[in-house]
């Protein structure tokens, strides 16, 4: 491919294209719905010789992530992808390889966690990796999936970061959704992303070394953790620099969070990933009705751009933080992070409402956004607000009646 | 194109409902329109309910996911109606006023109540025996989805036949490239390529035949919904 092309791609295909155009050399893989199309596509490209290097099917996500980390430690550019239960199965490896400080890009295709089992998205899977020390970028569109993979390598391989970058996309809503994606030429990409030059010594047969030494007493352990922490914090600056270069090369500008109709907004929705598109549609609809709504879309989630987010939300009266995840017994996971970021800000919002919705892929409808606005109007209304209405209850009861027909079908 | 067209396709696993939503979106992209398509399914197995959605419009599209309020519903298999193999019951729930329903069937599958409810919304219903067309022209019932999208664009003109043919070519066509190996190998590739070309031609012929039927029906029925442009 020599010129920029606008093609219809699913999120999964966009991810595979991202790895291809980043000229990834090693892909350890394990399939899981809704991610499989990514590794399937890469397998084909490696088999055809379109991609040079090695593709290996592993026996589990645990060994897949270990292989990915070890591959990156030999100095090659590595890509891998998983989802949901797969991420959980590989969790031990994720902590291990972030500690190794190896750069690579991992795509997570969000799917809600069992039990009960489902295939549709929410963010408990990606939130479970929140404290691993990965850099996290959350994508709203198939274009962002592609762009964030290129951007991801640029950040991960920065000598002052040396950490894996996880690019998150929603299952179904992005993974299987086909929309136009601009694929720049390999020449243009070469101007942005140069060949991987490892900042650390690489594994070589002639130069044995260890990356997983045991340390006791805590002082050495703490030192490593603090180094890791500094690198993660520093990644925000690197994100901004890399995004600036990306914008100069490709014309698409990415801030740590996206402001949508924020300037005069009296009601702000904070959202992330593909459902932010639904939020944007609702903002436009509310504005047509004369309600000054706006939206802040989280994009860089680790490191958490606290100052940027506090700045963006300050001065707005009502802020609703919509979490598509649930920490039972506490509520939404991003809510306390945003509240903490705003706490010392002089001009912080009067009301910050926690909203839980979109669990297991449940749609967030236009009427849900309206009910959030109405919730603000009542000063006594409780937080969090759970987006689960009579229609949802009726659809649950329908299933319940099928499962247990002895019970009186009370509502129908 | 002045306003958005939302298309919901209800079919069964293996019928190509997902592929045809992609083709509609790709053709719209070729036409310079905004488009987005996505599927919904549970278990990935044949004959299980499978839905797909195509949103096509003159402006940037902000919504995604399940299509609750479609302008057009296409039913790819009678069992969607007769056995309720559908994620939405009845299959036409949410259809917009002045909408359009295209059903792959040889006989009327709707009961009196269905007809009354659709009439009240001024929804037009076009029955087409797409499987028969697929068998006769495409040579396989797997071309049923081609007949259905042919009928859809014949009625609505949402994209032209040429734009759809291009989308089919982009999706399934492969340029013949000499392997640079032996003549026997080249011959084998050529043969395979020729077979594929033949298949593409049959699919395009199926689209064309259904397109003509849809167009003729639209012109004779003079329904308000059918004037997309």
Coordinates of C-alpha atoms in Angstrom, one line a residue:
Chain A
X1 CA 0.0 0.0 0.0
X2 CA 1.6 3.3 -1.0
X3 CA -1.1 6.0 -0.5
X4 CA -3.5 6.7 2.3
X5 CA -6.6 4.6 1.9
X6 CA -10.1 4.9 3.4
X7 CA -11.4 1.4 3.9
X8 CA -14.3 -0.2 5.8
X9 CA -12.8 -2.1 8.6
X10 CA -14.1 -3.8 11.8
X11 CA -12.3 -2.8 15.0
X12 CA -10.6 -6.2 15.0
X13 CA -9.4 -5.7 11.4
X14 CA -8.3 -2.2 12.3
X15 CA -6.2 -3.7 15.2
X16 CA -4.7 -6.2 12.8
X17 CA -3.8 -3.4 10.4
X18 CA -2.3 -1.5 13.2
X19 CA 0.1 -4.4 14.0
X20 CA 0.8 -4.9 10.3
X21 CA 1.6 -1.3 9.6
X22 CA 3.8 -1.1 12.8
X23 CA 5.7 -3.9 11.2
X24 CA 5.4 -6.2 14.2
X25 CA 7.8 -9.1 14.1
X26 CA 6.4 -11.5 16.7
X27 CA 2.8 -12.3 17.7
X28 CA 2.1 -15.0 20.3
X29 CA -1.7 -15.6 20.1
X30 CA -4.6 -17.3 21.7
X31 CA -8.2 -16.9 20.4
X32 CA -11.2 -15.7 22.4
X33 CA -14.5 -14.2 21.3
X34 CA -14.8 -11.3 20.4
X35 CA -11.0 -10.9 19.8
X36 CA -10.4 -14.0 17.5
X37 CA -10.7 -12.0 14.2
X38 CA -7.5 -10.1 15.1
X39 CA -5.2 -13.1 15.6
X40 CA -6.9 -14.9 12.7
X41 CA -6.1 -12.0 10.4
X42 CA -2.6 -11.8 11.6
X43 CA -2.1 -15.6 11.2
X44 CA -3.1 -15.3 7.6
X45 CA -0.8 -12.4 6.9
X46 CA 2.2 -14.2 8.5
X47 CA 1.4 -17.4 6.6
X48 CA 1.1 -15.5 3.3
X49 CA 4.4 -13.6 4.0
X50 CA 2.6 -10.2 4.0
X51 CA 4.0 -9.9 7.5
X52 CA 7.6 -10.9 8.2
X53 CA 8.4 -12.6 11.5
X54 CA 6.8 -15.2 13.6
X55 CA 3.3 -16.0 14.6
X56 CA 2.7 -18.7 17.3
X57 CA -0.5 -20.1 18.7
X58 CA 0.1 -20.6 22.4
X59 CA -1.6 -22.9 24.8
X60 CA -3.2 -20.2 27.0
X61 CA -3.2 -16.5 27.7
X62 CA -0.9 -17.1 30.6
X63 CA 1.9 -18.4 28.3
X64 CA 0.9 -16.0 25.6
X65 CA 1.6 -12.9 27.7
X66 CA 4.9 -14.5 29.0
X67 CA 6.0 -15.2 25.4
X68 CA 5.0 -11.6 24.4
X69 CA 7.1 -10.2 27.3
X70 CA 10.1 -12.5 26.6
X71 CA 9.8 -11.7 22.9
X72 CA 10.0 -8.0 23.5
X73 CA 13.0 -8.6 25.8
X74 CA 14.9 -10.0 22.9
X75 CA 14.5 -6.6 21.1
X76 CA 11.8 -7.3 18.6
X77 CA 8.5 -5.5 18.2
X78 CA 5.7 -7.6 19.7
X79 CA 1.9 -7.5 19.5
X80 CA -0.7 -9.6 21.1
X81 CA -4.4 -9.4 22.0
X82 CA -7.0 -10.9 24.3
X83 CA -10.3 -10.3 26.0
X84 CA -12.2 -10.8 29.2
X85 CA -11.6 -14.2 30.8
X86 CA -8.4 -14.4 28.8
X87 CA -7.0 -11.2 30.4
X88 CA -7.9 -12.6 33.8
X89 CA -6.2 -15.9 33.0
X90 CA -3.1 -14.0 31.9
X91 CA -3.1 -11.6 34.8
X92 CA -0.1 -13.0 36.6
X93 CA 2.0 -12.6 33.4
X94 CA 0.8 -9.1 33.0
X95 CA 2.2 -8.0 36.3
X96 CA 5.4 -9.9 35.5
X97 CA 6.1 -8.3 32.2
X98 CA 5.3 -4.8 33.3
X99 CA 7.9 -5.3 36.0
X100 CA 10.3 -6.4 33.3
X101 CA 9.8 -3.0 31.7
X102 CA 9.4 -4.4 28.2
X103 CA 7.6 -2.3 25.5
X104 CA 4.9 -3.9 23.4
X105 CA 1.3 -3.3 22.5
X106 CA -1.6 -5.5 23.8
X107 CA -5.2 -5.1 22.5
X108 CA -8.0 -5.9 24.9
X109 CA -11.4 -6.4 23.3
X110 CA -13.7 -5.7 26.2
X111 CA -16.2 -8.3 27.2
X112 CA -18.0 -8.5 30.5
X113 CA -16.7 -11.1 33.0
X114 CA -18.5 -14.2 34.1
X115 CA -20.6 -15.1 36.0
X116 CA -23.2 -15.0 34.4
X117 CA -21.3 -15.5 31.1
X118 CA -21.8 -13.1 28.2
X119 CA -20.0 -12.0 25.0
X120 CA -21.0 -8.3 25.1
X121 CA -18.9 -5.6 26.5
X122 CA -18.3 -3.8 29.8
X123 CA -15.1 -2.6 31.3
X124 CA -14.5 -4.8 34.3
X125 CA -11.9 -6.8 32.3
X126 CA -9.8 -3.8 31.4
X127 CA -10.2 -2.3 34.9
X128 CA -8.8 -5.4 36.3
X129 CA -5.5 -4.5 34.6
X130 CA -5.7 -0.9 36.0
X131 CA -3.0 -1.5 38.7
X132 CA -0.6 -3.7 36.6
X133 CA 1.4 -0.7 35.6
X134 CA 0.4 -0.8 31.9
X135 CA -0.2 2.3 29.9
X136 CA -3.9 2.3 28.8
X137 CA -5.5 3.9 25.8
X138 CA -9.3 3.5 25.4
X139 CA -10.6 3.7 21.8
X140 CA -14.0 5.0 20.8
X141 CA -13.8 4.3 17.0
X142 CA -12.1 1.8 14.7
X143 CA -9.9 4.7 13.6
X144 CA -8.8 5.2 17.2
X145 CA -8.0 1.5 17.5
X146 CA -5.6 1.7 14.5
X147 CA -4.1 5.0 15.5
X148 CA -3.6 4.1 19.2
X149 CA -1.6 1.0 18.1
X150 CA 0.9 3.2 16.2
X151 CA 0.8 5.7 19.0
X152 CA 1.1 2.9 21.5
X153 CA 4.4 1.7 20.1
X154 CA 5.7 5.2 20.0
X155 CA 5.0 5.7 23.7
X156 CA 5.9 2.1 24.9
X157 CA 9.3 2.2 23.2
X158 CA 10.3 5.7 24.5
X159 CA 13.4 5.0 26.7
X160 CA 11.8 6.9 29.5
X161 CA 8.7 4.7 29.5
X162 CA 9.6 1.1 28.6
X163 CA 6.2 -0.3 29.5
X164 CA 3.5 -2.3 27.7
X165 CA 0.6 -0.2 26.2
X166 CA -2.8 -1.7 26.3
X167 CA -5.3 -0.4 23.7
X168 CA -8.9 -1.1 24.7
X169 CA -11.8 -1.5 22.4
X170 CA -15.4 -2.7 23.1
X171 CA -16.4 -6.1 21.8
X172 CA -19.2 -6.0 19.2
X173 CA -19.6 -2.2 19.3
X174 CA -16.1 -1.9 17.8
X175 CA -14.7 -5.3 17.3
X176 CA -17.4 -6.4 14.8
X177 CA -18.5 -2.9 13.7
X178 CA -17.3 -1.9 10.3
X179 CA -16.7 1.8 9.7
X180 CA -14.3 3.8 7.5
X181 CA -10.7 3.8 8.6
X182 CA -7.8 5.8 7.1
X183 CA -4.7 3.7 6.6
X184 CA -1.7 5.8 6.0
X185 CA 1.1 4.7 3.7
X186 CA 4.0 2.7 5.0
X187 CA 6.2 5.6 4.0
X188 CA 4.2 8.1 6.1
X189 CA 4.2 5.7 9.0
X190 CA 8.0 5.3 8.8
X191 CA 8.2 9.1 9.4
X192 CA 6.4 8.6 12.7
X193 CA 7.4 5.2 13.9
X194 CA 11.0 4.1 13.4
X195 CA 12.4 0.6 13.9
X196 CA 12.4 -0.6 17.6
X197 CA 15.6 0.2 19.3
X198 CA 15.5 -1.3 22.8
X199 CA 16.6 1.0 25.5
X200 CA 17.7 -1.9 27.7
X201 CA 20.1 -4.7 27.1
X202 CA 18.3 -7.5 25.2
X203 CA 18.3 -11.3 25.8
X204 CA 21.1 -12.9 23.8
X205 CA 22.4 -16.4 24.0
X206 CA 26.0 -15.0 24.3
X207 CA 25.0 -12.6 27.1
X208 CA 22.9 -14.5 29.7
X209 CA 21.0 -12.3 32.2
X210 CA 17.9 -12.5 34.5
X211 CA 14.8 -10.4 34.5
X212 CA 13.0 -11.9 37.4
X213 CA 15.4 -12.0 40.3
X214 CA 14.0 -12.4 43.8
X215 CA 14.6 -9.5 46.1
X216 CA 14.1 -9.5 49.9
X217 CA 13.8 -6.9 52.6
X218 CA 11.6 -4.6 50.6
X219 CA 14.0 -1.8 49.9
X220 CA 15.0 -3.2 46.4
X221 CA 11.4 -4.1 45.7
X222 CA 10.3 -0.6 46.6
X223 CA 12.9 1.0 44.5
X224 CA 11.8 -1.0 41.4
X225 CA 8.1 -0.1 42.1
X226 CA 8.9 3.6 42.5
X227 CA 10.9 3.5 39.2
X228 CA 7.9 1.9 37.6
X229 CA 5.6 4.5 39.1
X230 CA 7.8 7.4 37.8
X231 CA 7.9 5.9 34.3
X232 CA 4.1 5.5 34.3
X233 CA 3.6 9.1 35.4
X234 CA 6.2 10.3 32.9
X235 CA 4.2 8.5 30.2
X236 CA 1.6 11.3 30.2
X237 CA 4.2 13.8 29.0
X238 CA 5.4 11.2 26.5
X239 CA 1.8 10.7 25.3
X240 CA 1.4 14.4 24.7
X241 CA 4.7 14.5 22.8
X242 CA 3.9 11.4 20.7
X243 CA 0.4 12.7 20.0
X244 CA 1.9 16.0 18.8
X245 CA 4.2 14.1 16.4
X246 CA 1.3 11.9 15.3
X247 CA -0.9 15.0 14.6
X248 CA 1.9 16.6 12.5
X249 CA 2.3 13.4 10.5
X250 CA -1.3 12.3 10.1
X251 CA -3.5 15.3 10.9
X252 CA -5.5 13.6 13.7
X253 CA -5.0 15.2 17.1
X254 CA -5.4 13.3 20.4
X255 CA -5.5 14.9 23.8
X256 CA -5.5 12.8 27.0
X257 CA -9.3 13.2 27.1
X258 CA -11.6 14.6 24.4
X259 CA -13.8 17.6 25.0
X260 CA -17.1 17.5 23.1
X261 CA -19.3 20.6 23.3
X262 CA -17.7 21.4 26.7
X263 CA -17.3 25.2 26.5
X264 CA -20.7 26.3 27.9
X265 CA -21.9 22.9 29.1
X266 CA -24.0 22.9 32.3
X267 CA -24.4 19.1 32.2
X268 CA -21.3 17.0 31.5
X269 CA -21.2 13.3 30.8
X270 CA -17.9 11.6 31.4
X271 CA -17.6 8.4 29.4
X272 CA -15.1 6.2 27.7
X273 CA -14.8 3.7 24.8
X274 CA -17.5 3.1 22.1
X275 CA -20.5 4.1 24.2
X276 CA -19.0 7.7 24.2
X277 CA -20.4 7.8 20.6
X278 CA -23.9 7.3 22.1
X279 CA -23.2 10.0 24.6
X280 CA -22.2 12.4 21.8
X281 CA -25.4 11.7 19.9
X282 CA -27.3 12.4 23.1
X283 CA -25.4 15.7 23.6
X284 CA -26.3 16.8 20.1
X285 CA -30.0 15.8 20.7
X286 CA -30.1 17.6 24.1
X287 CA -28.6 20.7 22.6
X288 CA -31.4 20.7 20.0
X289 CA -33.8 20.8 22.9
X290 CA -32.0 23.7 24.5
X291 CA -30.2 21.8 27.2
X292 CA -26.5 22.8 27.4
X293 CA -24.9 19.3 27.6
X294 CA -21.3 18.3 26.9
X295 CA -19.2 15.2 27.1
X296 CA -15.7 14.4 28.3
X297 CA -14.3 11.2 26.8
X298 CA -11.5 9.5 28.7
X299 CA -8.8 8.3 26.4
X300 CA -5.5 8.0 28.3
X301 CA -6.6 6.0 31.4
X302 CA -3.2 5.0 32.8
X303 CA -1.4 7.2 33.6
X304 CA -4.5 9.0 34.8
X305 CA -4.3 12.5 33.5
X306 CA -5.7 14.0 36.7
X307 CA -4.7 17.7 36.1
X308 CA -6.1 17.6 32.5
X309 CA -9.4 16.1 33.6
X310 CA -9.8 18.4 36.6
X311 CA -9.1 21.4 34.4
X312 CA -11.7 20.2 31.8
X313 CA -14.4 19.6 34.4
X314 CA -13.9 22.6 36.6
X315 CA -16.4 25.4 36.2
X316 CA -19.2 23.0 35.1
X317 CA -22.1 22.8 37.4
X318 CA -23.2 19.1 37.0
X319 CA -21.0 16.3 36.1
X320 CA -22.2 12.7 35.6
X321 CA -19.5 10.0 35.5
X322 CA -20.8 7.0 33.6
X323 CA -19.0 3.9 34.6
X324 CA -19.5 0.8 32.4
X325 CA -18.1 -1.3 35.2
X326 CA -18.9 -2.2 38.7
X327 CA -16.9 -2.8 41.9
X328 CA -19.7 -4.4 43.9
X329 CA -19.9 -2.7 47.3
X330 CA -18.3 0.5 46.1
X331 CA -19.7 1.3 42.7
X332 CA -18.1 2.7 39.6
X333 CA -14.3 2.5 39.3
X334 CA -13.5 5.7 37.5
X335 CA -15.8 7.8 39.7
X336 CA -13.5 8.0 42.8
X337 CA -10.5 8.7 40.6
X338 CA -12.1 11.7 39.0
X339 CA -13.5 12.9 42.3
X340 CA -10.0 12.7 43.8
X341 CA -8.6 14.6 40.9
X342 CA -11.1 17.4 41.5
X343 CA -11.1 17.5 45.3
X344 CA -8.5 20.3 45.8
X345 CA -9.7 22.2 42.7
X346 CA -11.2 25.6 43.8
X347 CA -13.8 25.7 41.0
X348 CA -14.9 22.1 41.1
X349 CA -18.4 21.1 40.0
X350 CA -21.3 21.6 42.4
X351 CA -22.6 18.0 41.8
X352 CA -20.7 15.0 40.7
X353 CA -23.0 12.1 40.1
X354 CA -21.9 8.5 39.8
X355 CA -23.8 6.6 37.1
X356 CA -23.5 2.8 36.5
X357 CA -24.7 1.6 33.1
X358 CA -24.0 -0.5 30.0
X359 CA -23.1 -3.6 32.0
X360 CA -22.8 -6.7 29.9
X361 CA -23.4 -4.6 26.8
X362 CA -26.8 -3.2 27.9
X363 CA -27.6 -0.3 25.7
X364 CA -27.4 3.2 27.1
X365 CA -30.4 4.9 25.4
X366 CA -31.2 8.5 24.7
X367 CA -33.8 8.3 27.4
X368 CA -31.1 7.2 29.9
X369 CA -29.2 10.4 29.2
X370 CA -32.4 12.4 29.8
X371 CA -33.0 10.6 33.1
X372 CA -29.5 11.6 34.2
X373 CA -30.4 15.3 33.5
X374 CA -33.6 14.8 35.5
X375 CA -31.7 13.2 38.3
X376 CA -29.6 16.4 38.7
X377 CA -32.7 18.5 39.0
X378 CA -33.7 16.8 42.2
X379 CA -31.2 17.8 45.0
X380 CA -32.2 14.8 47.1
X381 CA -31.5 12.2 44.3
X382 CA -29.2 9.4 45.4
X383 CA -25.8 8.6 43.9
X384 CA -25.0 6.2 42.2
X385 CA -27.7 6.2 39.6
X386 CA -28.2 2.8 38.1
X387 CA -29.4 2.8 34.5
X388 CA -31.9 0.0 34.8
X389 CA -35.5 0.8 34.1
X390 CA -38.9 -0.8 33.9
X391 CA -38.3 -2.0 30.3
X392 CA -35.1 -3.7 31.4
X393 CA -36.8 -5.3 34.4
X394 CA -39.6 -6.6 32.1
X395 CA -37.1 -8.2 29.8
X396 CA -35.4 -9.8 32.8
X397 CA -38.7 -11.1 34.1
X398 CA -39.6 -12.6 30.7
X399 CA -36.4 -14.7 31.0
X400 CA -37.2 -15.5 34.6
X401 CA -40.6 -16.8 33.7
X402 CA -39.2 -19.0 31.0
X403 CA -36.6 -20.4 33.4
X404 CA -39.1 -20.9 36.2
X405 CA -42.6 -21.4 34.6
X406 CA -44.1 -22.6 38.0
X407 CA -44.1 -19.1 39.3
X408 CA -47.0 -16.9 38.5
X409 CA -46.2 -14.6 35.6
X410 CA -46.9 -11.6 37.8
X411 CA -46.3 -8.7 35.5
X412 CA -47.5 -10.0 32.2
Chain B
X1 CA -29.4 11.3 0.0
X2 CA -31.2 13.7 2.3
X3 CA -31.8 11.7 5.5
X4 CA -30.4 8.8 7.4
X5 CA -31.5 5.2 6.5
X6 CA -31.3 2.6 9.2
X7 CA -31.5 -1.0 8.0
X8 CA -32.0 -4.0 10.3
X9 CA -31.4 -7.5 8.9
X10 CA -32.9 -10.5 10.7
X11 CA -31.6 -13.8 9.4
X12 CA -30.2 -17.1 10.6
X13 CA -26.6 -18.0 11.1
X14 CA -24.9 -19.0 7.8
X15 CA -27.2 -16.9 5.6
X16 CA -24.8 -14.0 5.2
X17 CA -26.9 -11.4 7.1
X18 CA -23.7 -9.9 8.6
X19 CA -21.9 -9.9 5.2
X20 CA -24.7 -8.1 3.5
X21 CA -24.9 -5.3 6.1
X22 CA -21.1 -4.9 5.5
X23 CA -21.7 -4.8 1.7
X24 CA -24.4 -2.2 2.1
X25 CA -22.1 -0.1 4.3
X26 CA -19.1 -0.6 1.9
X27 CA -21.2 0.4 -1.1
X28 CA -22.4 3.5 0.7
X29 CA -18.8 4.3 1.6
X30 CA -18.0 4.0 -2.2
X31 CA -20.9 6.4 -2.8
X32 CA -19.2 9.0 -0.5
X33 CA -21.9 8.6 2.2
X34 CA -21.3 8.0 5.9
X35 CA -21.9 4.4 6.9
X36 CA -21.4 1.9 9.7
X37 CA -22.4 -1.7 10.0
X38 CA -22.4 -4.2 12.8
X39 CA -23.8 -7.6 13.7
X40 CA -25.4 -9.1 16.7
X41 CA -25.4 -12.7 17.5
X42 CA -25.2 -15.1 20.5
X43 CA -23.8 -18.5 19.8
X44 CA -22.0 -18.5 16.4
X45 CA -23.9 -21.5 14.9
X46 CA -25.9 -22.1 11.7
X47 CA -29.6 -21.6 11.9
X48 CA -29.4 -19.6 15.2
X49 CA -30.8 -16.1 15.1
X50 CA -28.3 -13.6 13.6
X51 CA -29.0 -9.9 13.2
X52 CA -27.0 -7.2 11.5
X53 CA -27.5 -3.4 11.1
X54 CA -26.4 -0.9 8.5
X55 CA -26.7 2.8 9.1
X56 CA -26.2 5.0 6.0
X57 CA -26.6 8.7 5.9
X58 CA -25.4 12.1 4.5
X59 CA -24.0 13.2 7.9
X60 CA -21.5 11.8 10.5
X61 CA -23.1 8.9 12.3
X62 CA -22.9 9.0 16.1
X63 CA -24.9 6.0 17.2
X64 CA -23.8 2.4 17.0
X65 CA -24.8 -1.1 18.2
X66 CA -28.3 -2.5 18.1
X67 CA -30.8 -0.8 15.9
X68 CA -34.0 -0.3 17.8
X69 CA -35.8 2.0 15.4
X70 CA -35.1 0.9 11.8
X71 CA -36.5 2.4 8.6
X72 CA -36.1 -0.9 6.8
X73 CA -36.3 -4.4 8.0
X74 CA -35.1 -7.3 5.9
X75 CA -36.1 -10.9 6.9
X76 CA -33.8 -13.4 5.3
X77 CA -35.5 -16.6 6.5
X78 CA -39.2 -17.5 7.1
X79 CA -38.3 -19.0 10.5
X80 CA -37.5 -15.5 11.7
X81 CA -41.2 -15.0 11.6
X82 CA -42.7 -18.5 11.9
X83 CA -40.5 -19.7 14.7
X84 CA -39.7 -16.3 16.2
X85 CA -36.0 -16.8 15.6
X86 CA -35.4 -13.1 16.2
X87 CA -33.9 -10.9 18.9
X88 CA -36.9 -8.7 18.6
X89 CA -40.4 -10.0 18.9
X90 CA -42.4 -9.4 16.8
X91 CA -39.7 -9.0 14.2
X92 CA -41.0 -5.6 13.1
X93 CA -41.0 -4.0 16.6
X94 CA -39.5 -0.5 16.5
X95 CA -40.1 0.0 12.7
X96 CA -40.6 3.6 11.9
X97 CA -43.7 5.1 10.4
X98 CA -43.6 4.9 6.5
X99 CA -41.0 2.2 6.8
X100 CA -40.3 -0.8 4.6
X101 CA -40.2 -4.6 5.3
X102 CA -38.7 -7.0 2.8
X103 CA -39.3 -10.6 3.4
X104 CA -37.7 -13.6 1.8
X105 CA -40.8 -15.8 1.2
X106 CA -43.0 -17.3 -1.5
X107 CA -46.2 -16.8 0.6
X108 CA -47.6 -14.2 2.9
X109 CA -46.2 -15.0 6.4
X110 CA -47.9 -12.2 8.3
X111 CA -51.2 -12.7 10.1
X112 CA -54.1 -10.3 10.2
X113 CA -52.8 -8.5 13.3
X114 CA -49.4 -8.0 11.8
X115 CA -50.9 -6.5 8.7
X116 CA -53.1 -4.2 10.6
X117 CA -50.2 -3.0 12.8
X118 CA -47.9 -2.4 9.8
X119 CA -50.7 -0.7 7.9
X120 CA -51.4 1.6 10.8
X121 CA -47.8 2.7 10.6
X122 CA -48.0 2.9 6.8
X123 CA -45.2 0.4 6.5
X124 CA -44.9 -1.2 3.0
X125 CA -44.3 -5.0 2.8
X126 CA -42.4 -6.5 -0.1
X127 CA -42.4 -10.3 -0.3
X128 CA -39.7 -11.7 -2.6
X129 CA -38.7 -15.3 -3.1
X130 CA -35.0 -14.5 -2.7
X131 CA -34.0 -18.1 -2.1
X132 CA -35.6 -19.2 -5.4
X133 CA -33.8 -16.4 -7.2
X134 CA -30.6 -17.4 -5.5
X135 CA -31.0 -21.0 -6.6
X136 CA -32.0 -20.2 -10.2
X137 CA -29.5 -17.5 -10.9
X138 CA -26.8 -17.8 -8.3
X139 CA -26.8 -21.5 -8.5
X140 CA -26.8 -21.8 -4.7
X141 CA -29.1 -20.7 -1.9
X142 CA -26.1 -19.0 -0.4
X143 CA -26.8 -16.2 -2.8
X144 CA -30.0 -15.4 -0.9
X145 CA -28.4 -12.4 0.8
X146 CA -27.4 -11.0 -2.6
X147 CA -31.0 -11.2 -3.8
X148 CA -32.1 -9.4 -0.6
X149 CA -29.6 -6.5 -0.9
X150 CA -30.5 -6.3 -4.6
X151 CA -34.2 -5.9 -3.8
X152 CA -33.3 -3.3 -1.1
X153 CA -31.3 -1.1 -3.4
X154 CA -33.8 -1.6 -6.2
X155 CA -36.5 -0.2 -4.0
X156 CA -34.6 2.5 -2.2
X157 CA -31.8 3.6 -4.6
X158 CA -29.7 4.1 -1.4
X159 CA -26.7 3.1 -3.6
X160 CA -26.4 2.4 -7.3
X161 CA -26.0 -1.1 -8.8
X162 CA -22.5 -0.1 -9.9
X163 CA -21.5 0.9 -6.3
X164 CA -22.8 -2.4 -5.0
X165 CA -21.0 -4.4 -7.6
X166 CA -17.8 -2.6 -6.6
X167 CA -18.4 -3.4 -3.0
X168 CA -18.9 -7.1 -3.9
X169 CA -15.7 -7.0 -5.9
X170 CA -13.8 -5.3 -3.0
X171 CA -15.1 -7.8 -0.5
X172 CA -14.7 -11.1 -2.5
X173 CA -12.7 -10.4 -5.6
X174 CA -9.0 -11.1 -5.7
X175 CA -6.7 -9.7 -8.4
X176 CA -5.0 -12.5 -10.3
X177 CA -1.3 -12.3 -9.7
X178 CA 1.1 -14.8 -11.4
X179 CA 2.9 -16.7 -8.7
X180 CA 6.3 -16.4 -10.4
X181 CA 6.6 -20.1 -9.8
X182 CA 6.0 -22.9 -12.3
X183 CA 3.6 -22.8 -15.2
X184 CA 1.5 -25.6 -13.6
X185 CA 1.2 -23.5 -10.4
X186 CA 0.1 -20.5 -12.4
X187 CA -2.4 -22.6 -14.3
X188 CA -3.9 -23.8 -11.0
X189 CA -4.1 -20.3 -9.6
X190 CA -5.7 -19.1 -12.9
X191 CA -8.3 -21.8 -12.7
X192 CA -9.1 -21.0 -9.1
X193 CA -9.3 -17.4 -10.0
X194 CA -11.6 -18.0 -13.0
X195 CA -13.9 -20.1 -10.8
X196 CA -14.1 -17.2 -8.3
X197 CA -14.8 -14.7 -11.1
X198 CA -17.7 -17.0 -12.3
X199 CA -19.1 -17.1 -8.8
X200 CA -18.9 -13.3 -8.5
X201 CA -20.7 -12.9 -11.8
X202 CA -23.5 -15.2 -10.6
X203 CA -23.8 -13.2 -7.4
X204 CA -23.9 -10.0 -9.3
X205 CA -26.6 -11.4 -11.7
X206 CA -28.6 -12.4 -8.6
X207 CA -28.3 -8.8 -7.3
X208 CA -29.4 -7.4 -10.6
X209 CA -32.4 -9.6 -11.0
X210 CA -33.7 -8.8 -7.5
X211 CA -32.9 -5.1 -8.1
X212 CA -35.1 -5.1 -11.2
X213 CA -37.9 -6.8 -9.2
X214 CA -37.6 -4.3 -6.3
X215 CA -37.5 -1.4 -8.7
X216 CA -40.6 -2.5 -10.6
X217 CA -42.5 -3.1 -7.3
X218 CA -41.5 0.3 -6.0
X219 CA -42.6 2.1 -9.1
X220 CA -45.9 0.4 -9.1
X221 CA -46.7 0.7 -5.4
X222 CA -46.0 4.4 -5.2
X223 CA -45.4 4.2 -1.5
X224 CA -44.1 7.3 0.4
X225 CA -41.4 5.3 2.2
X226 CA -39.7 4.2 -1.0
X227 CA -38.6 7.6 -2.1
X228 CA -35.3 7.7 -0.2
X229 CA -33.8 10.3 -2.5

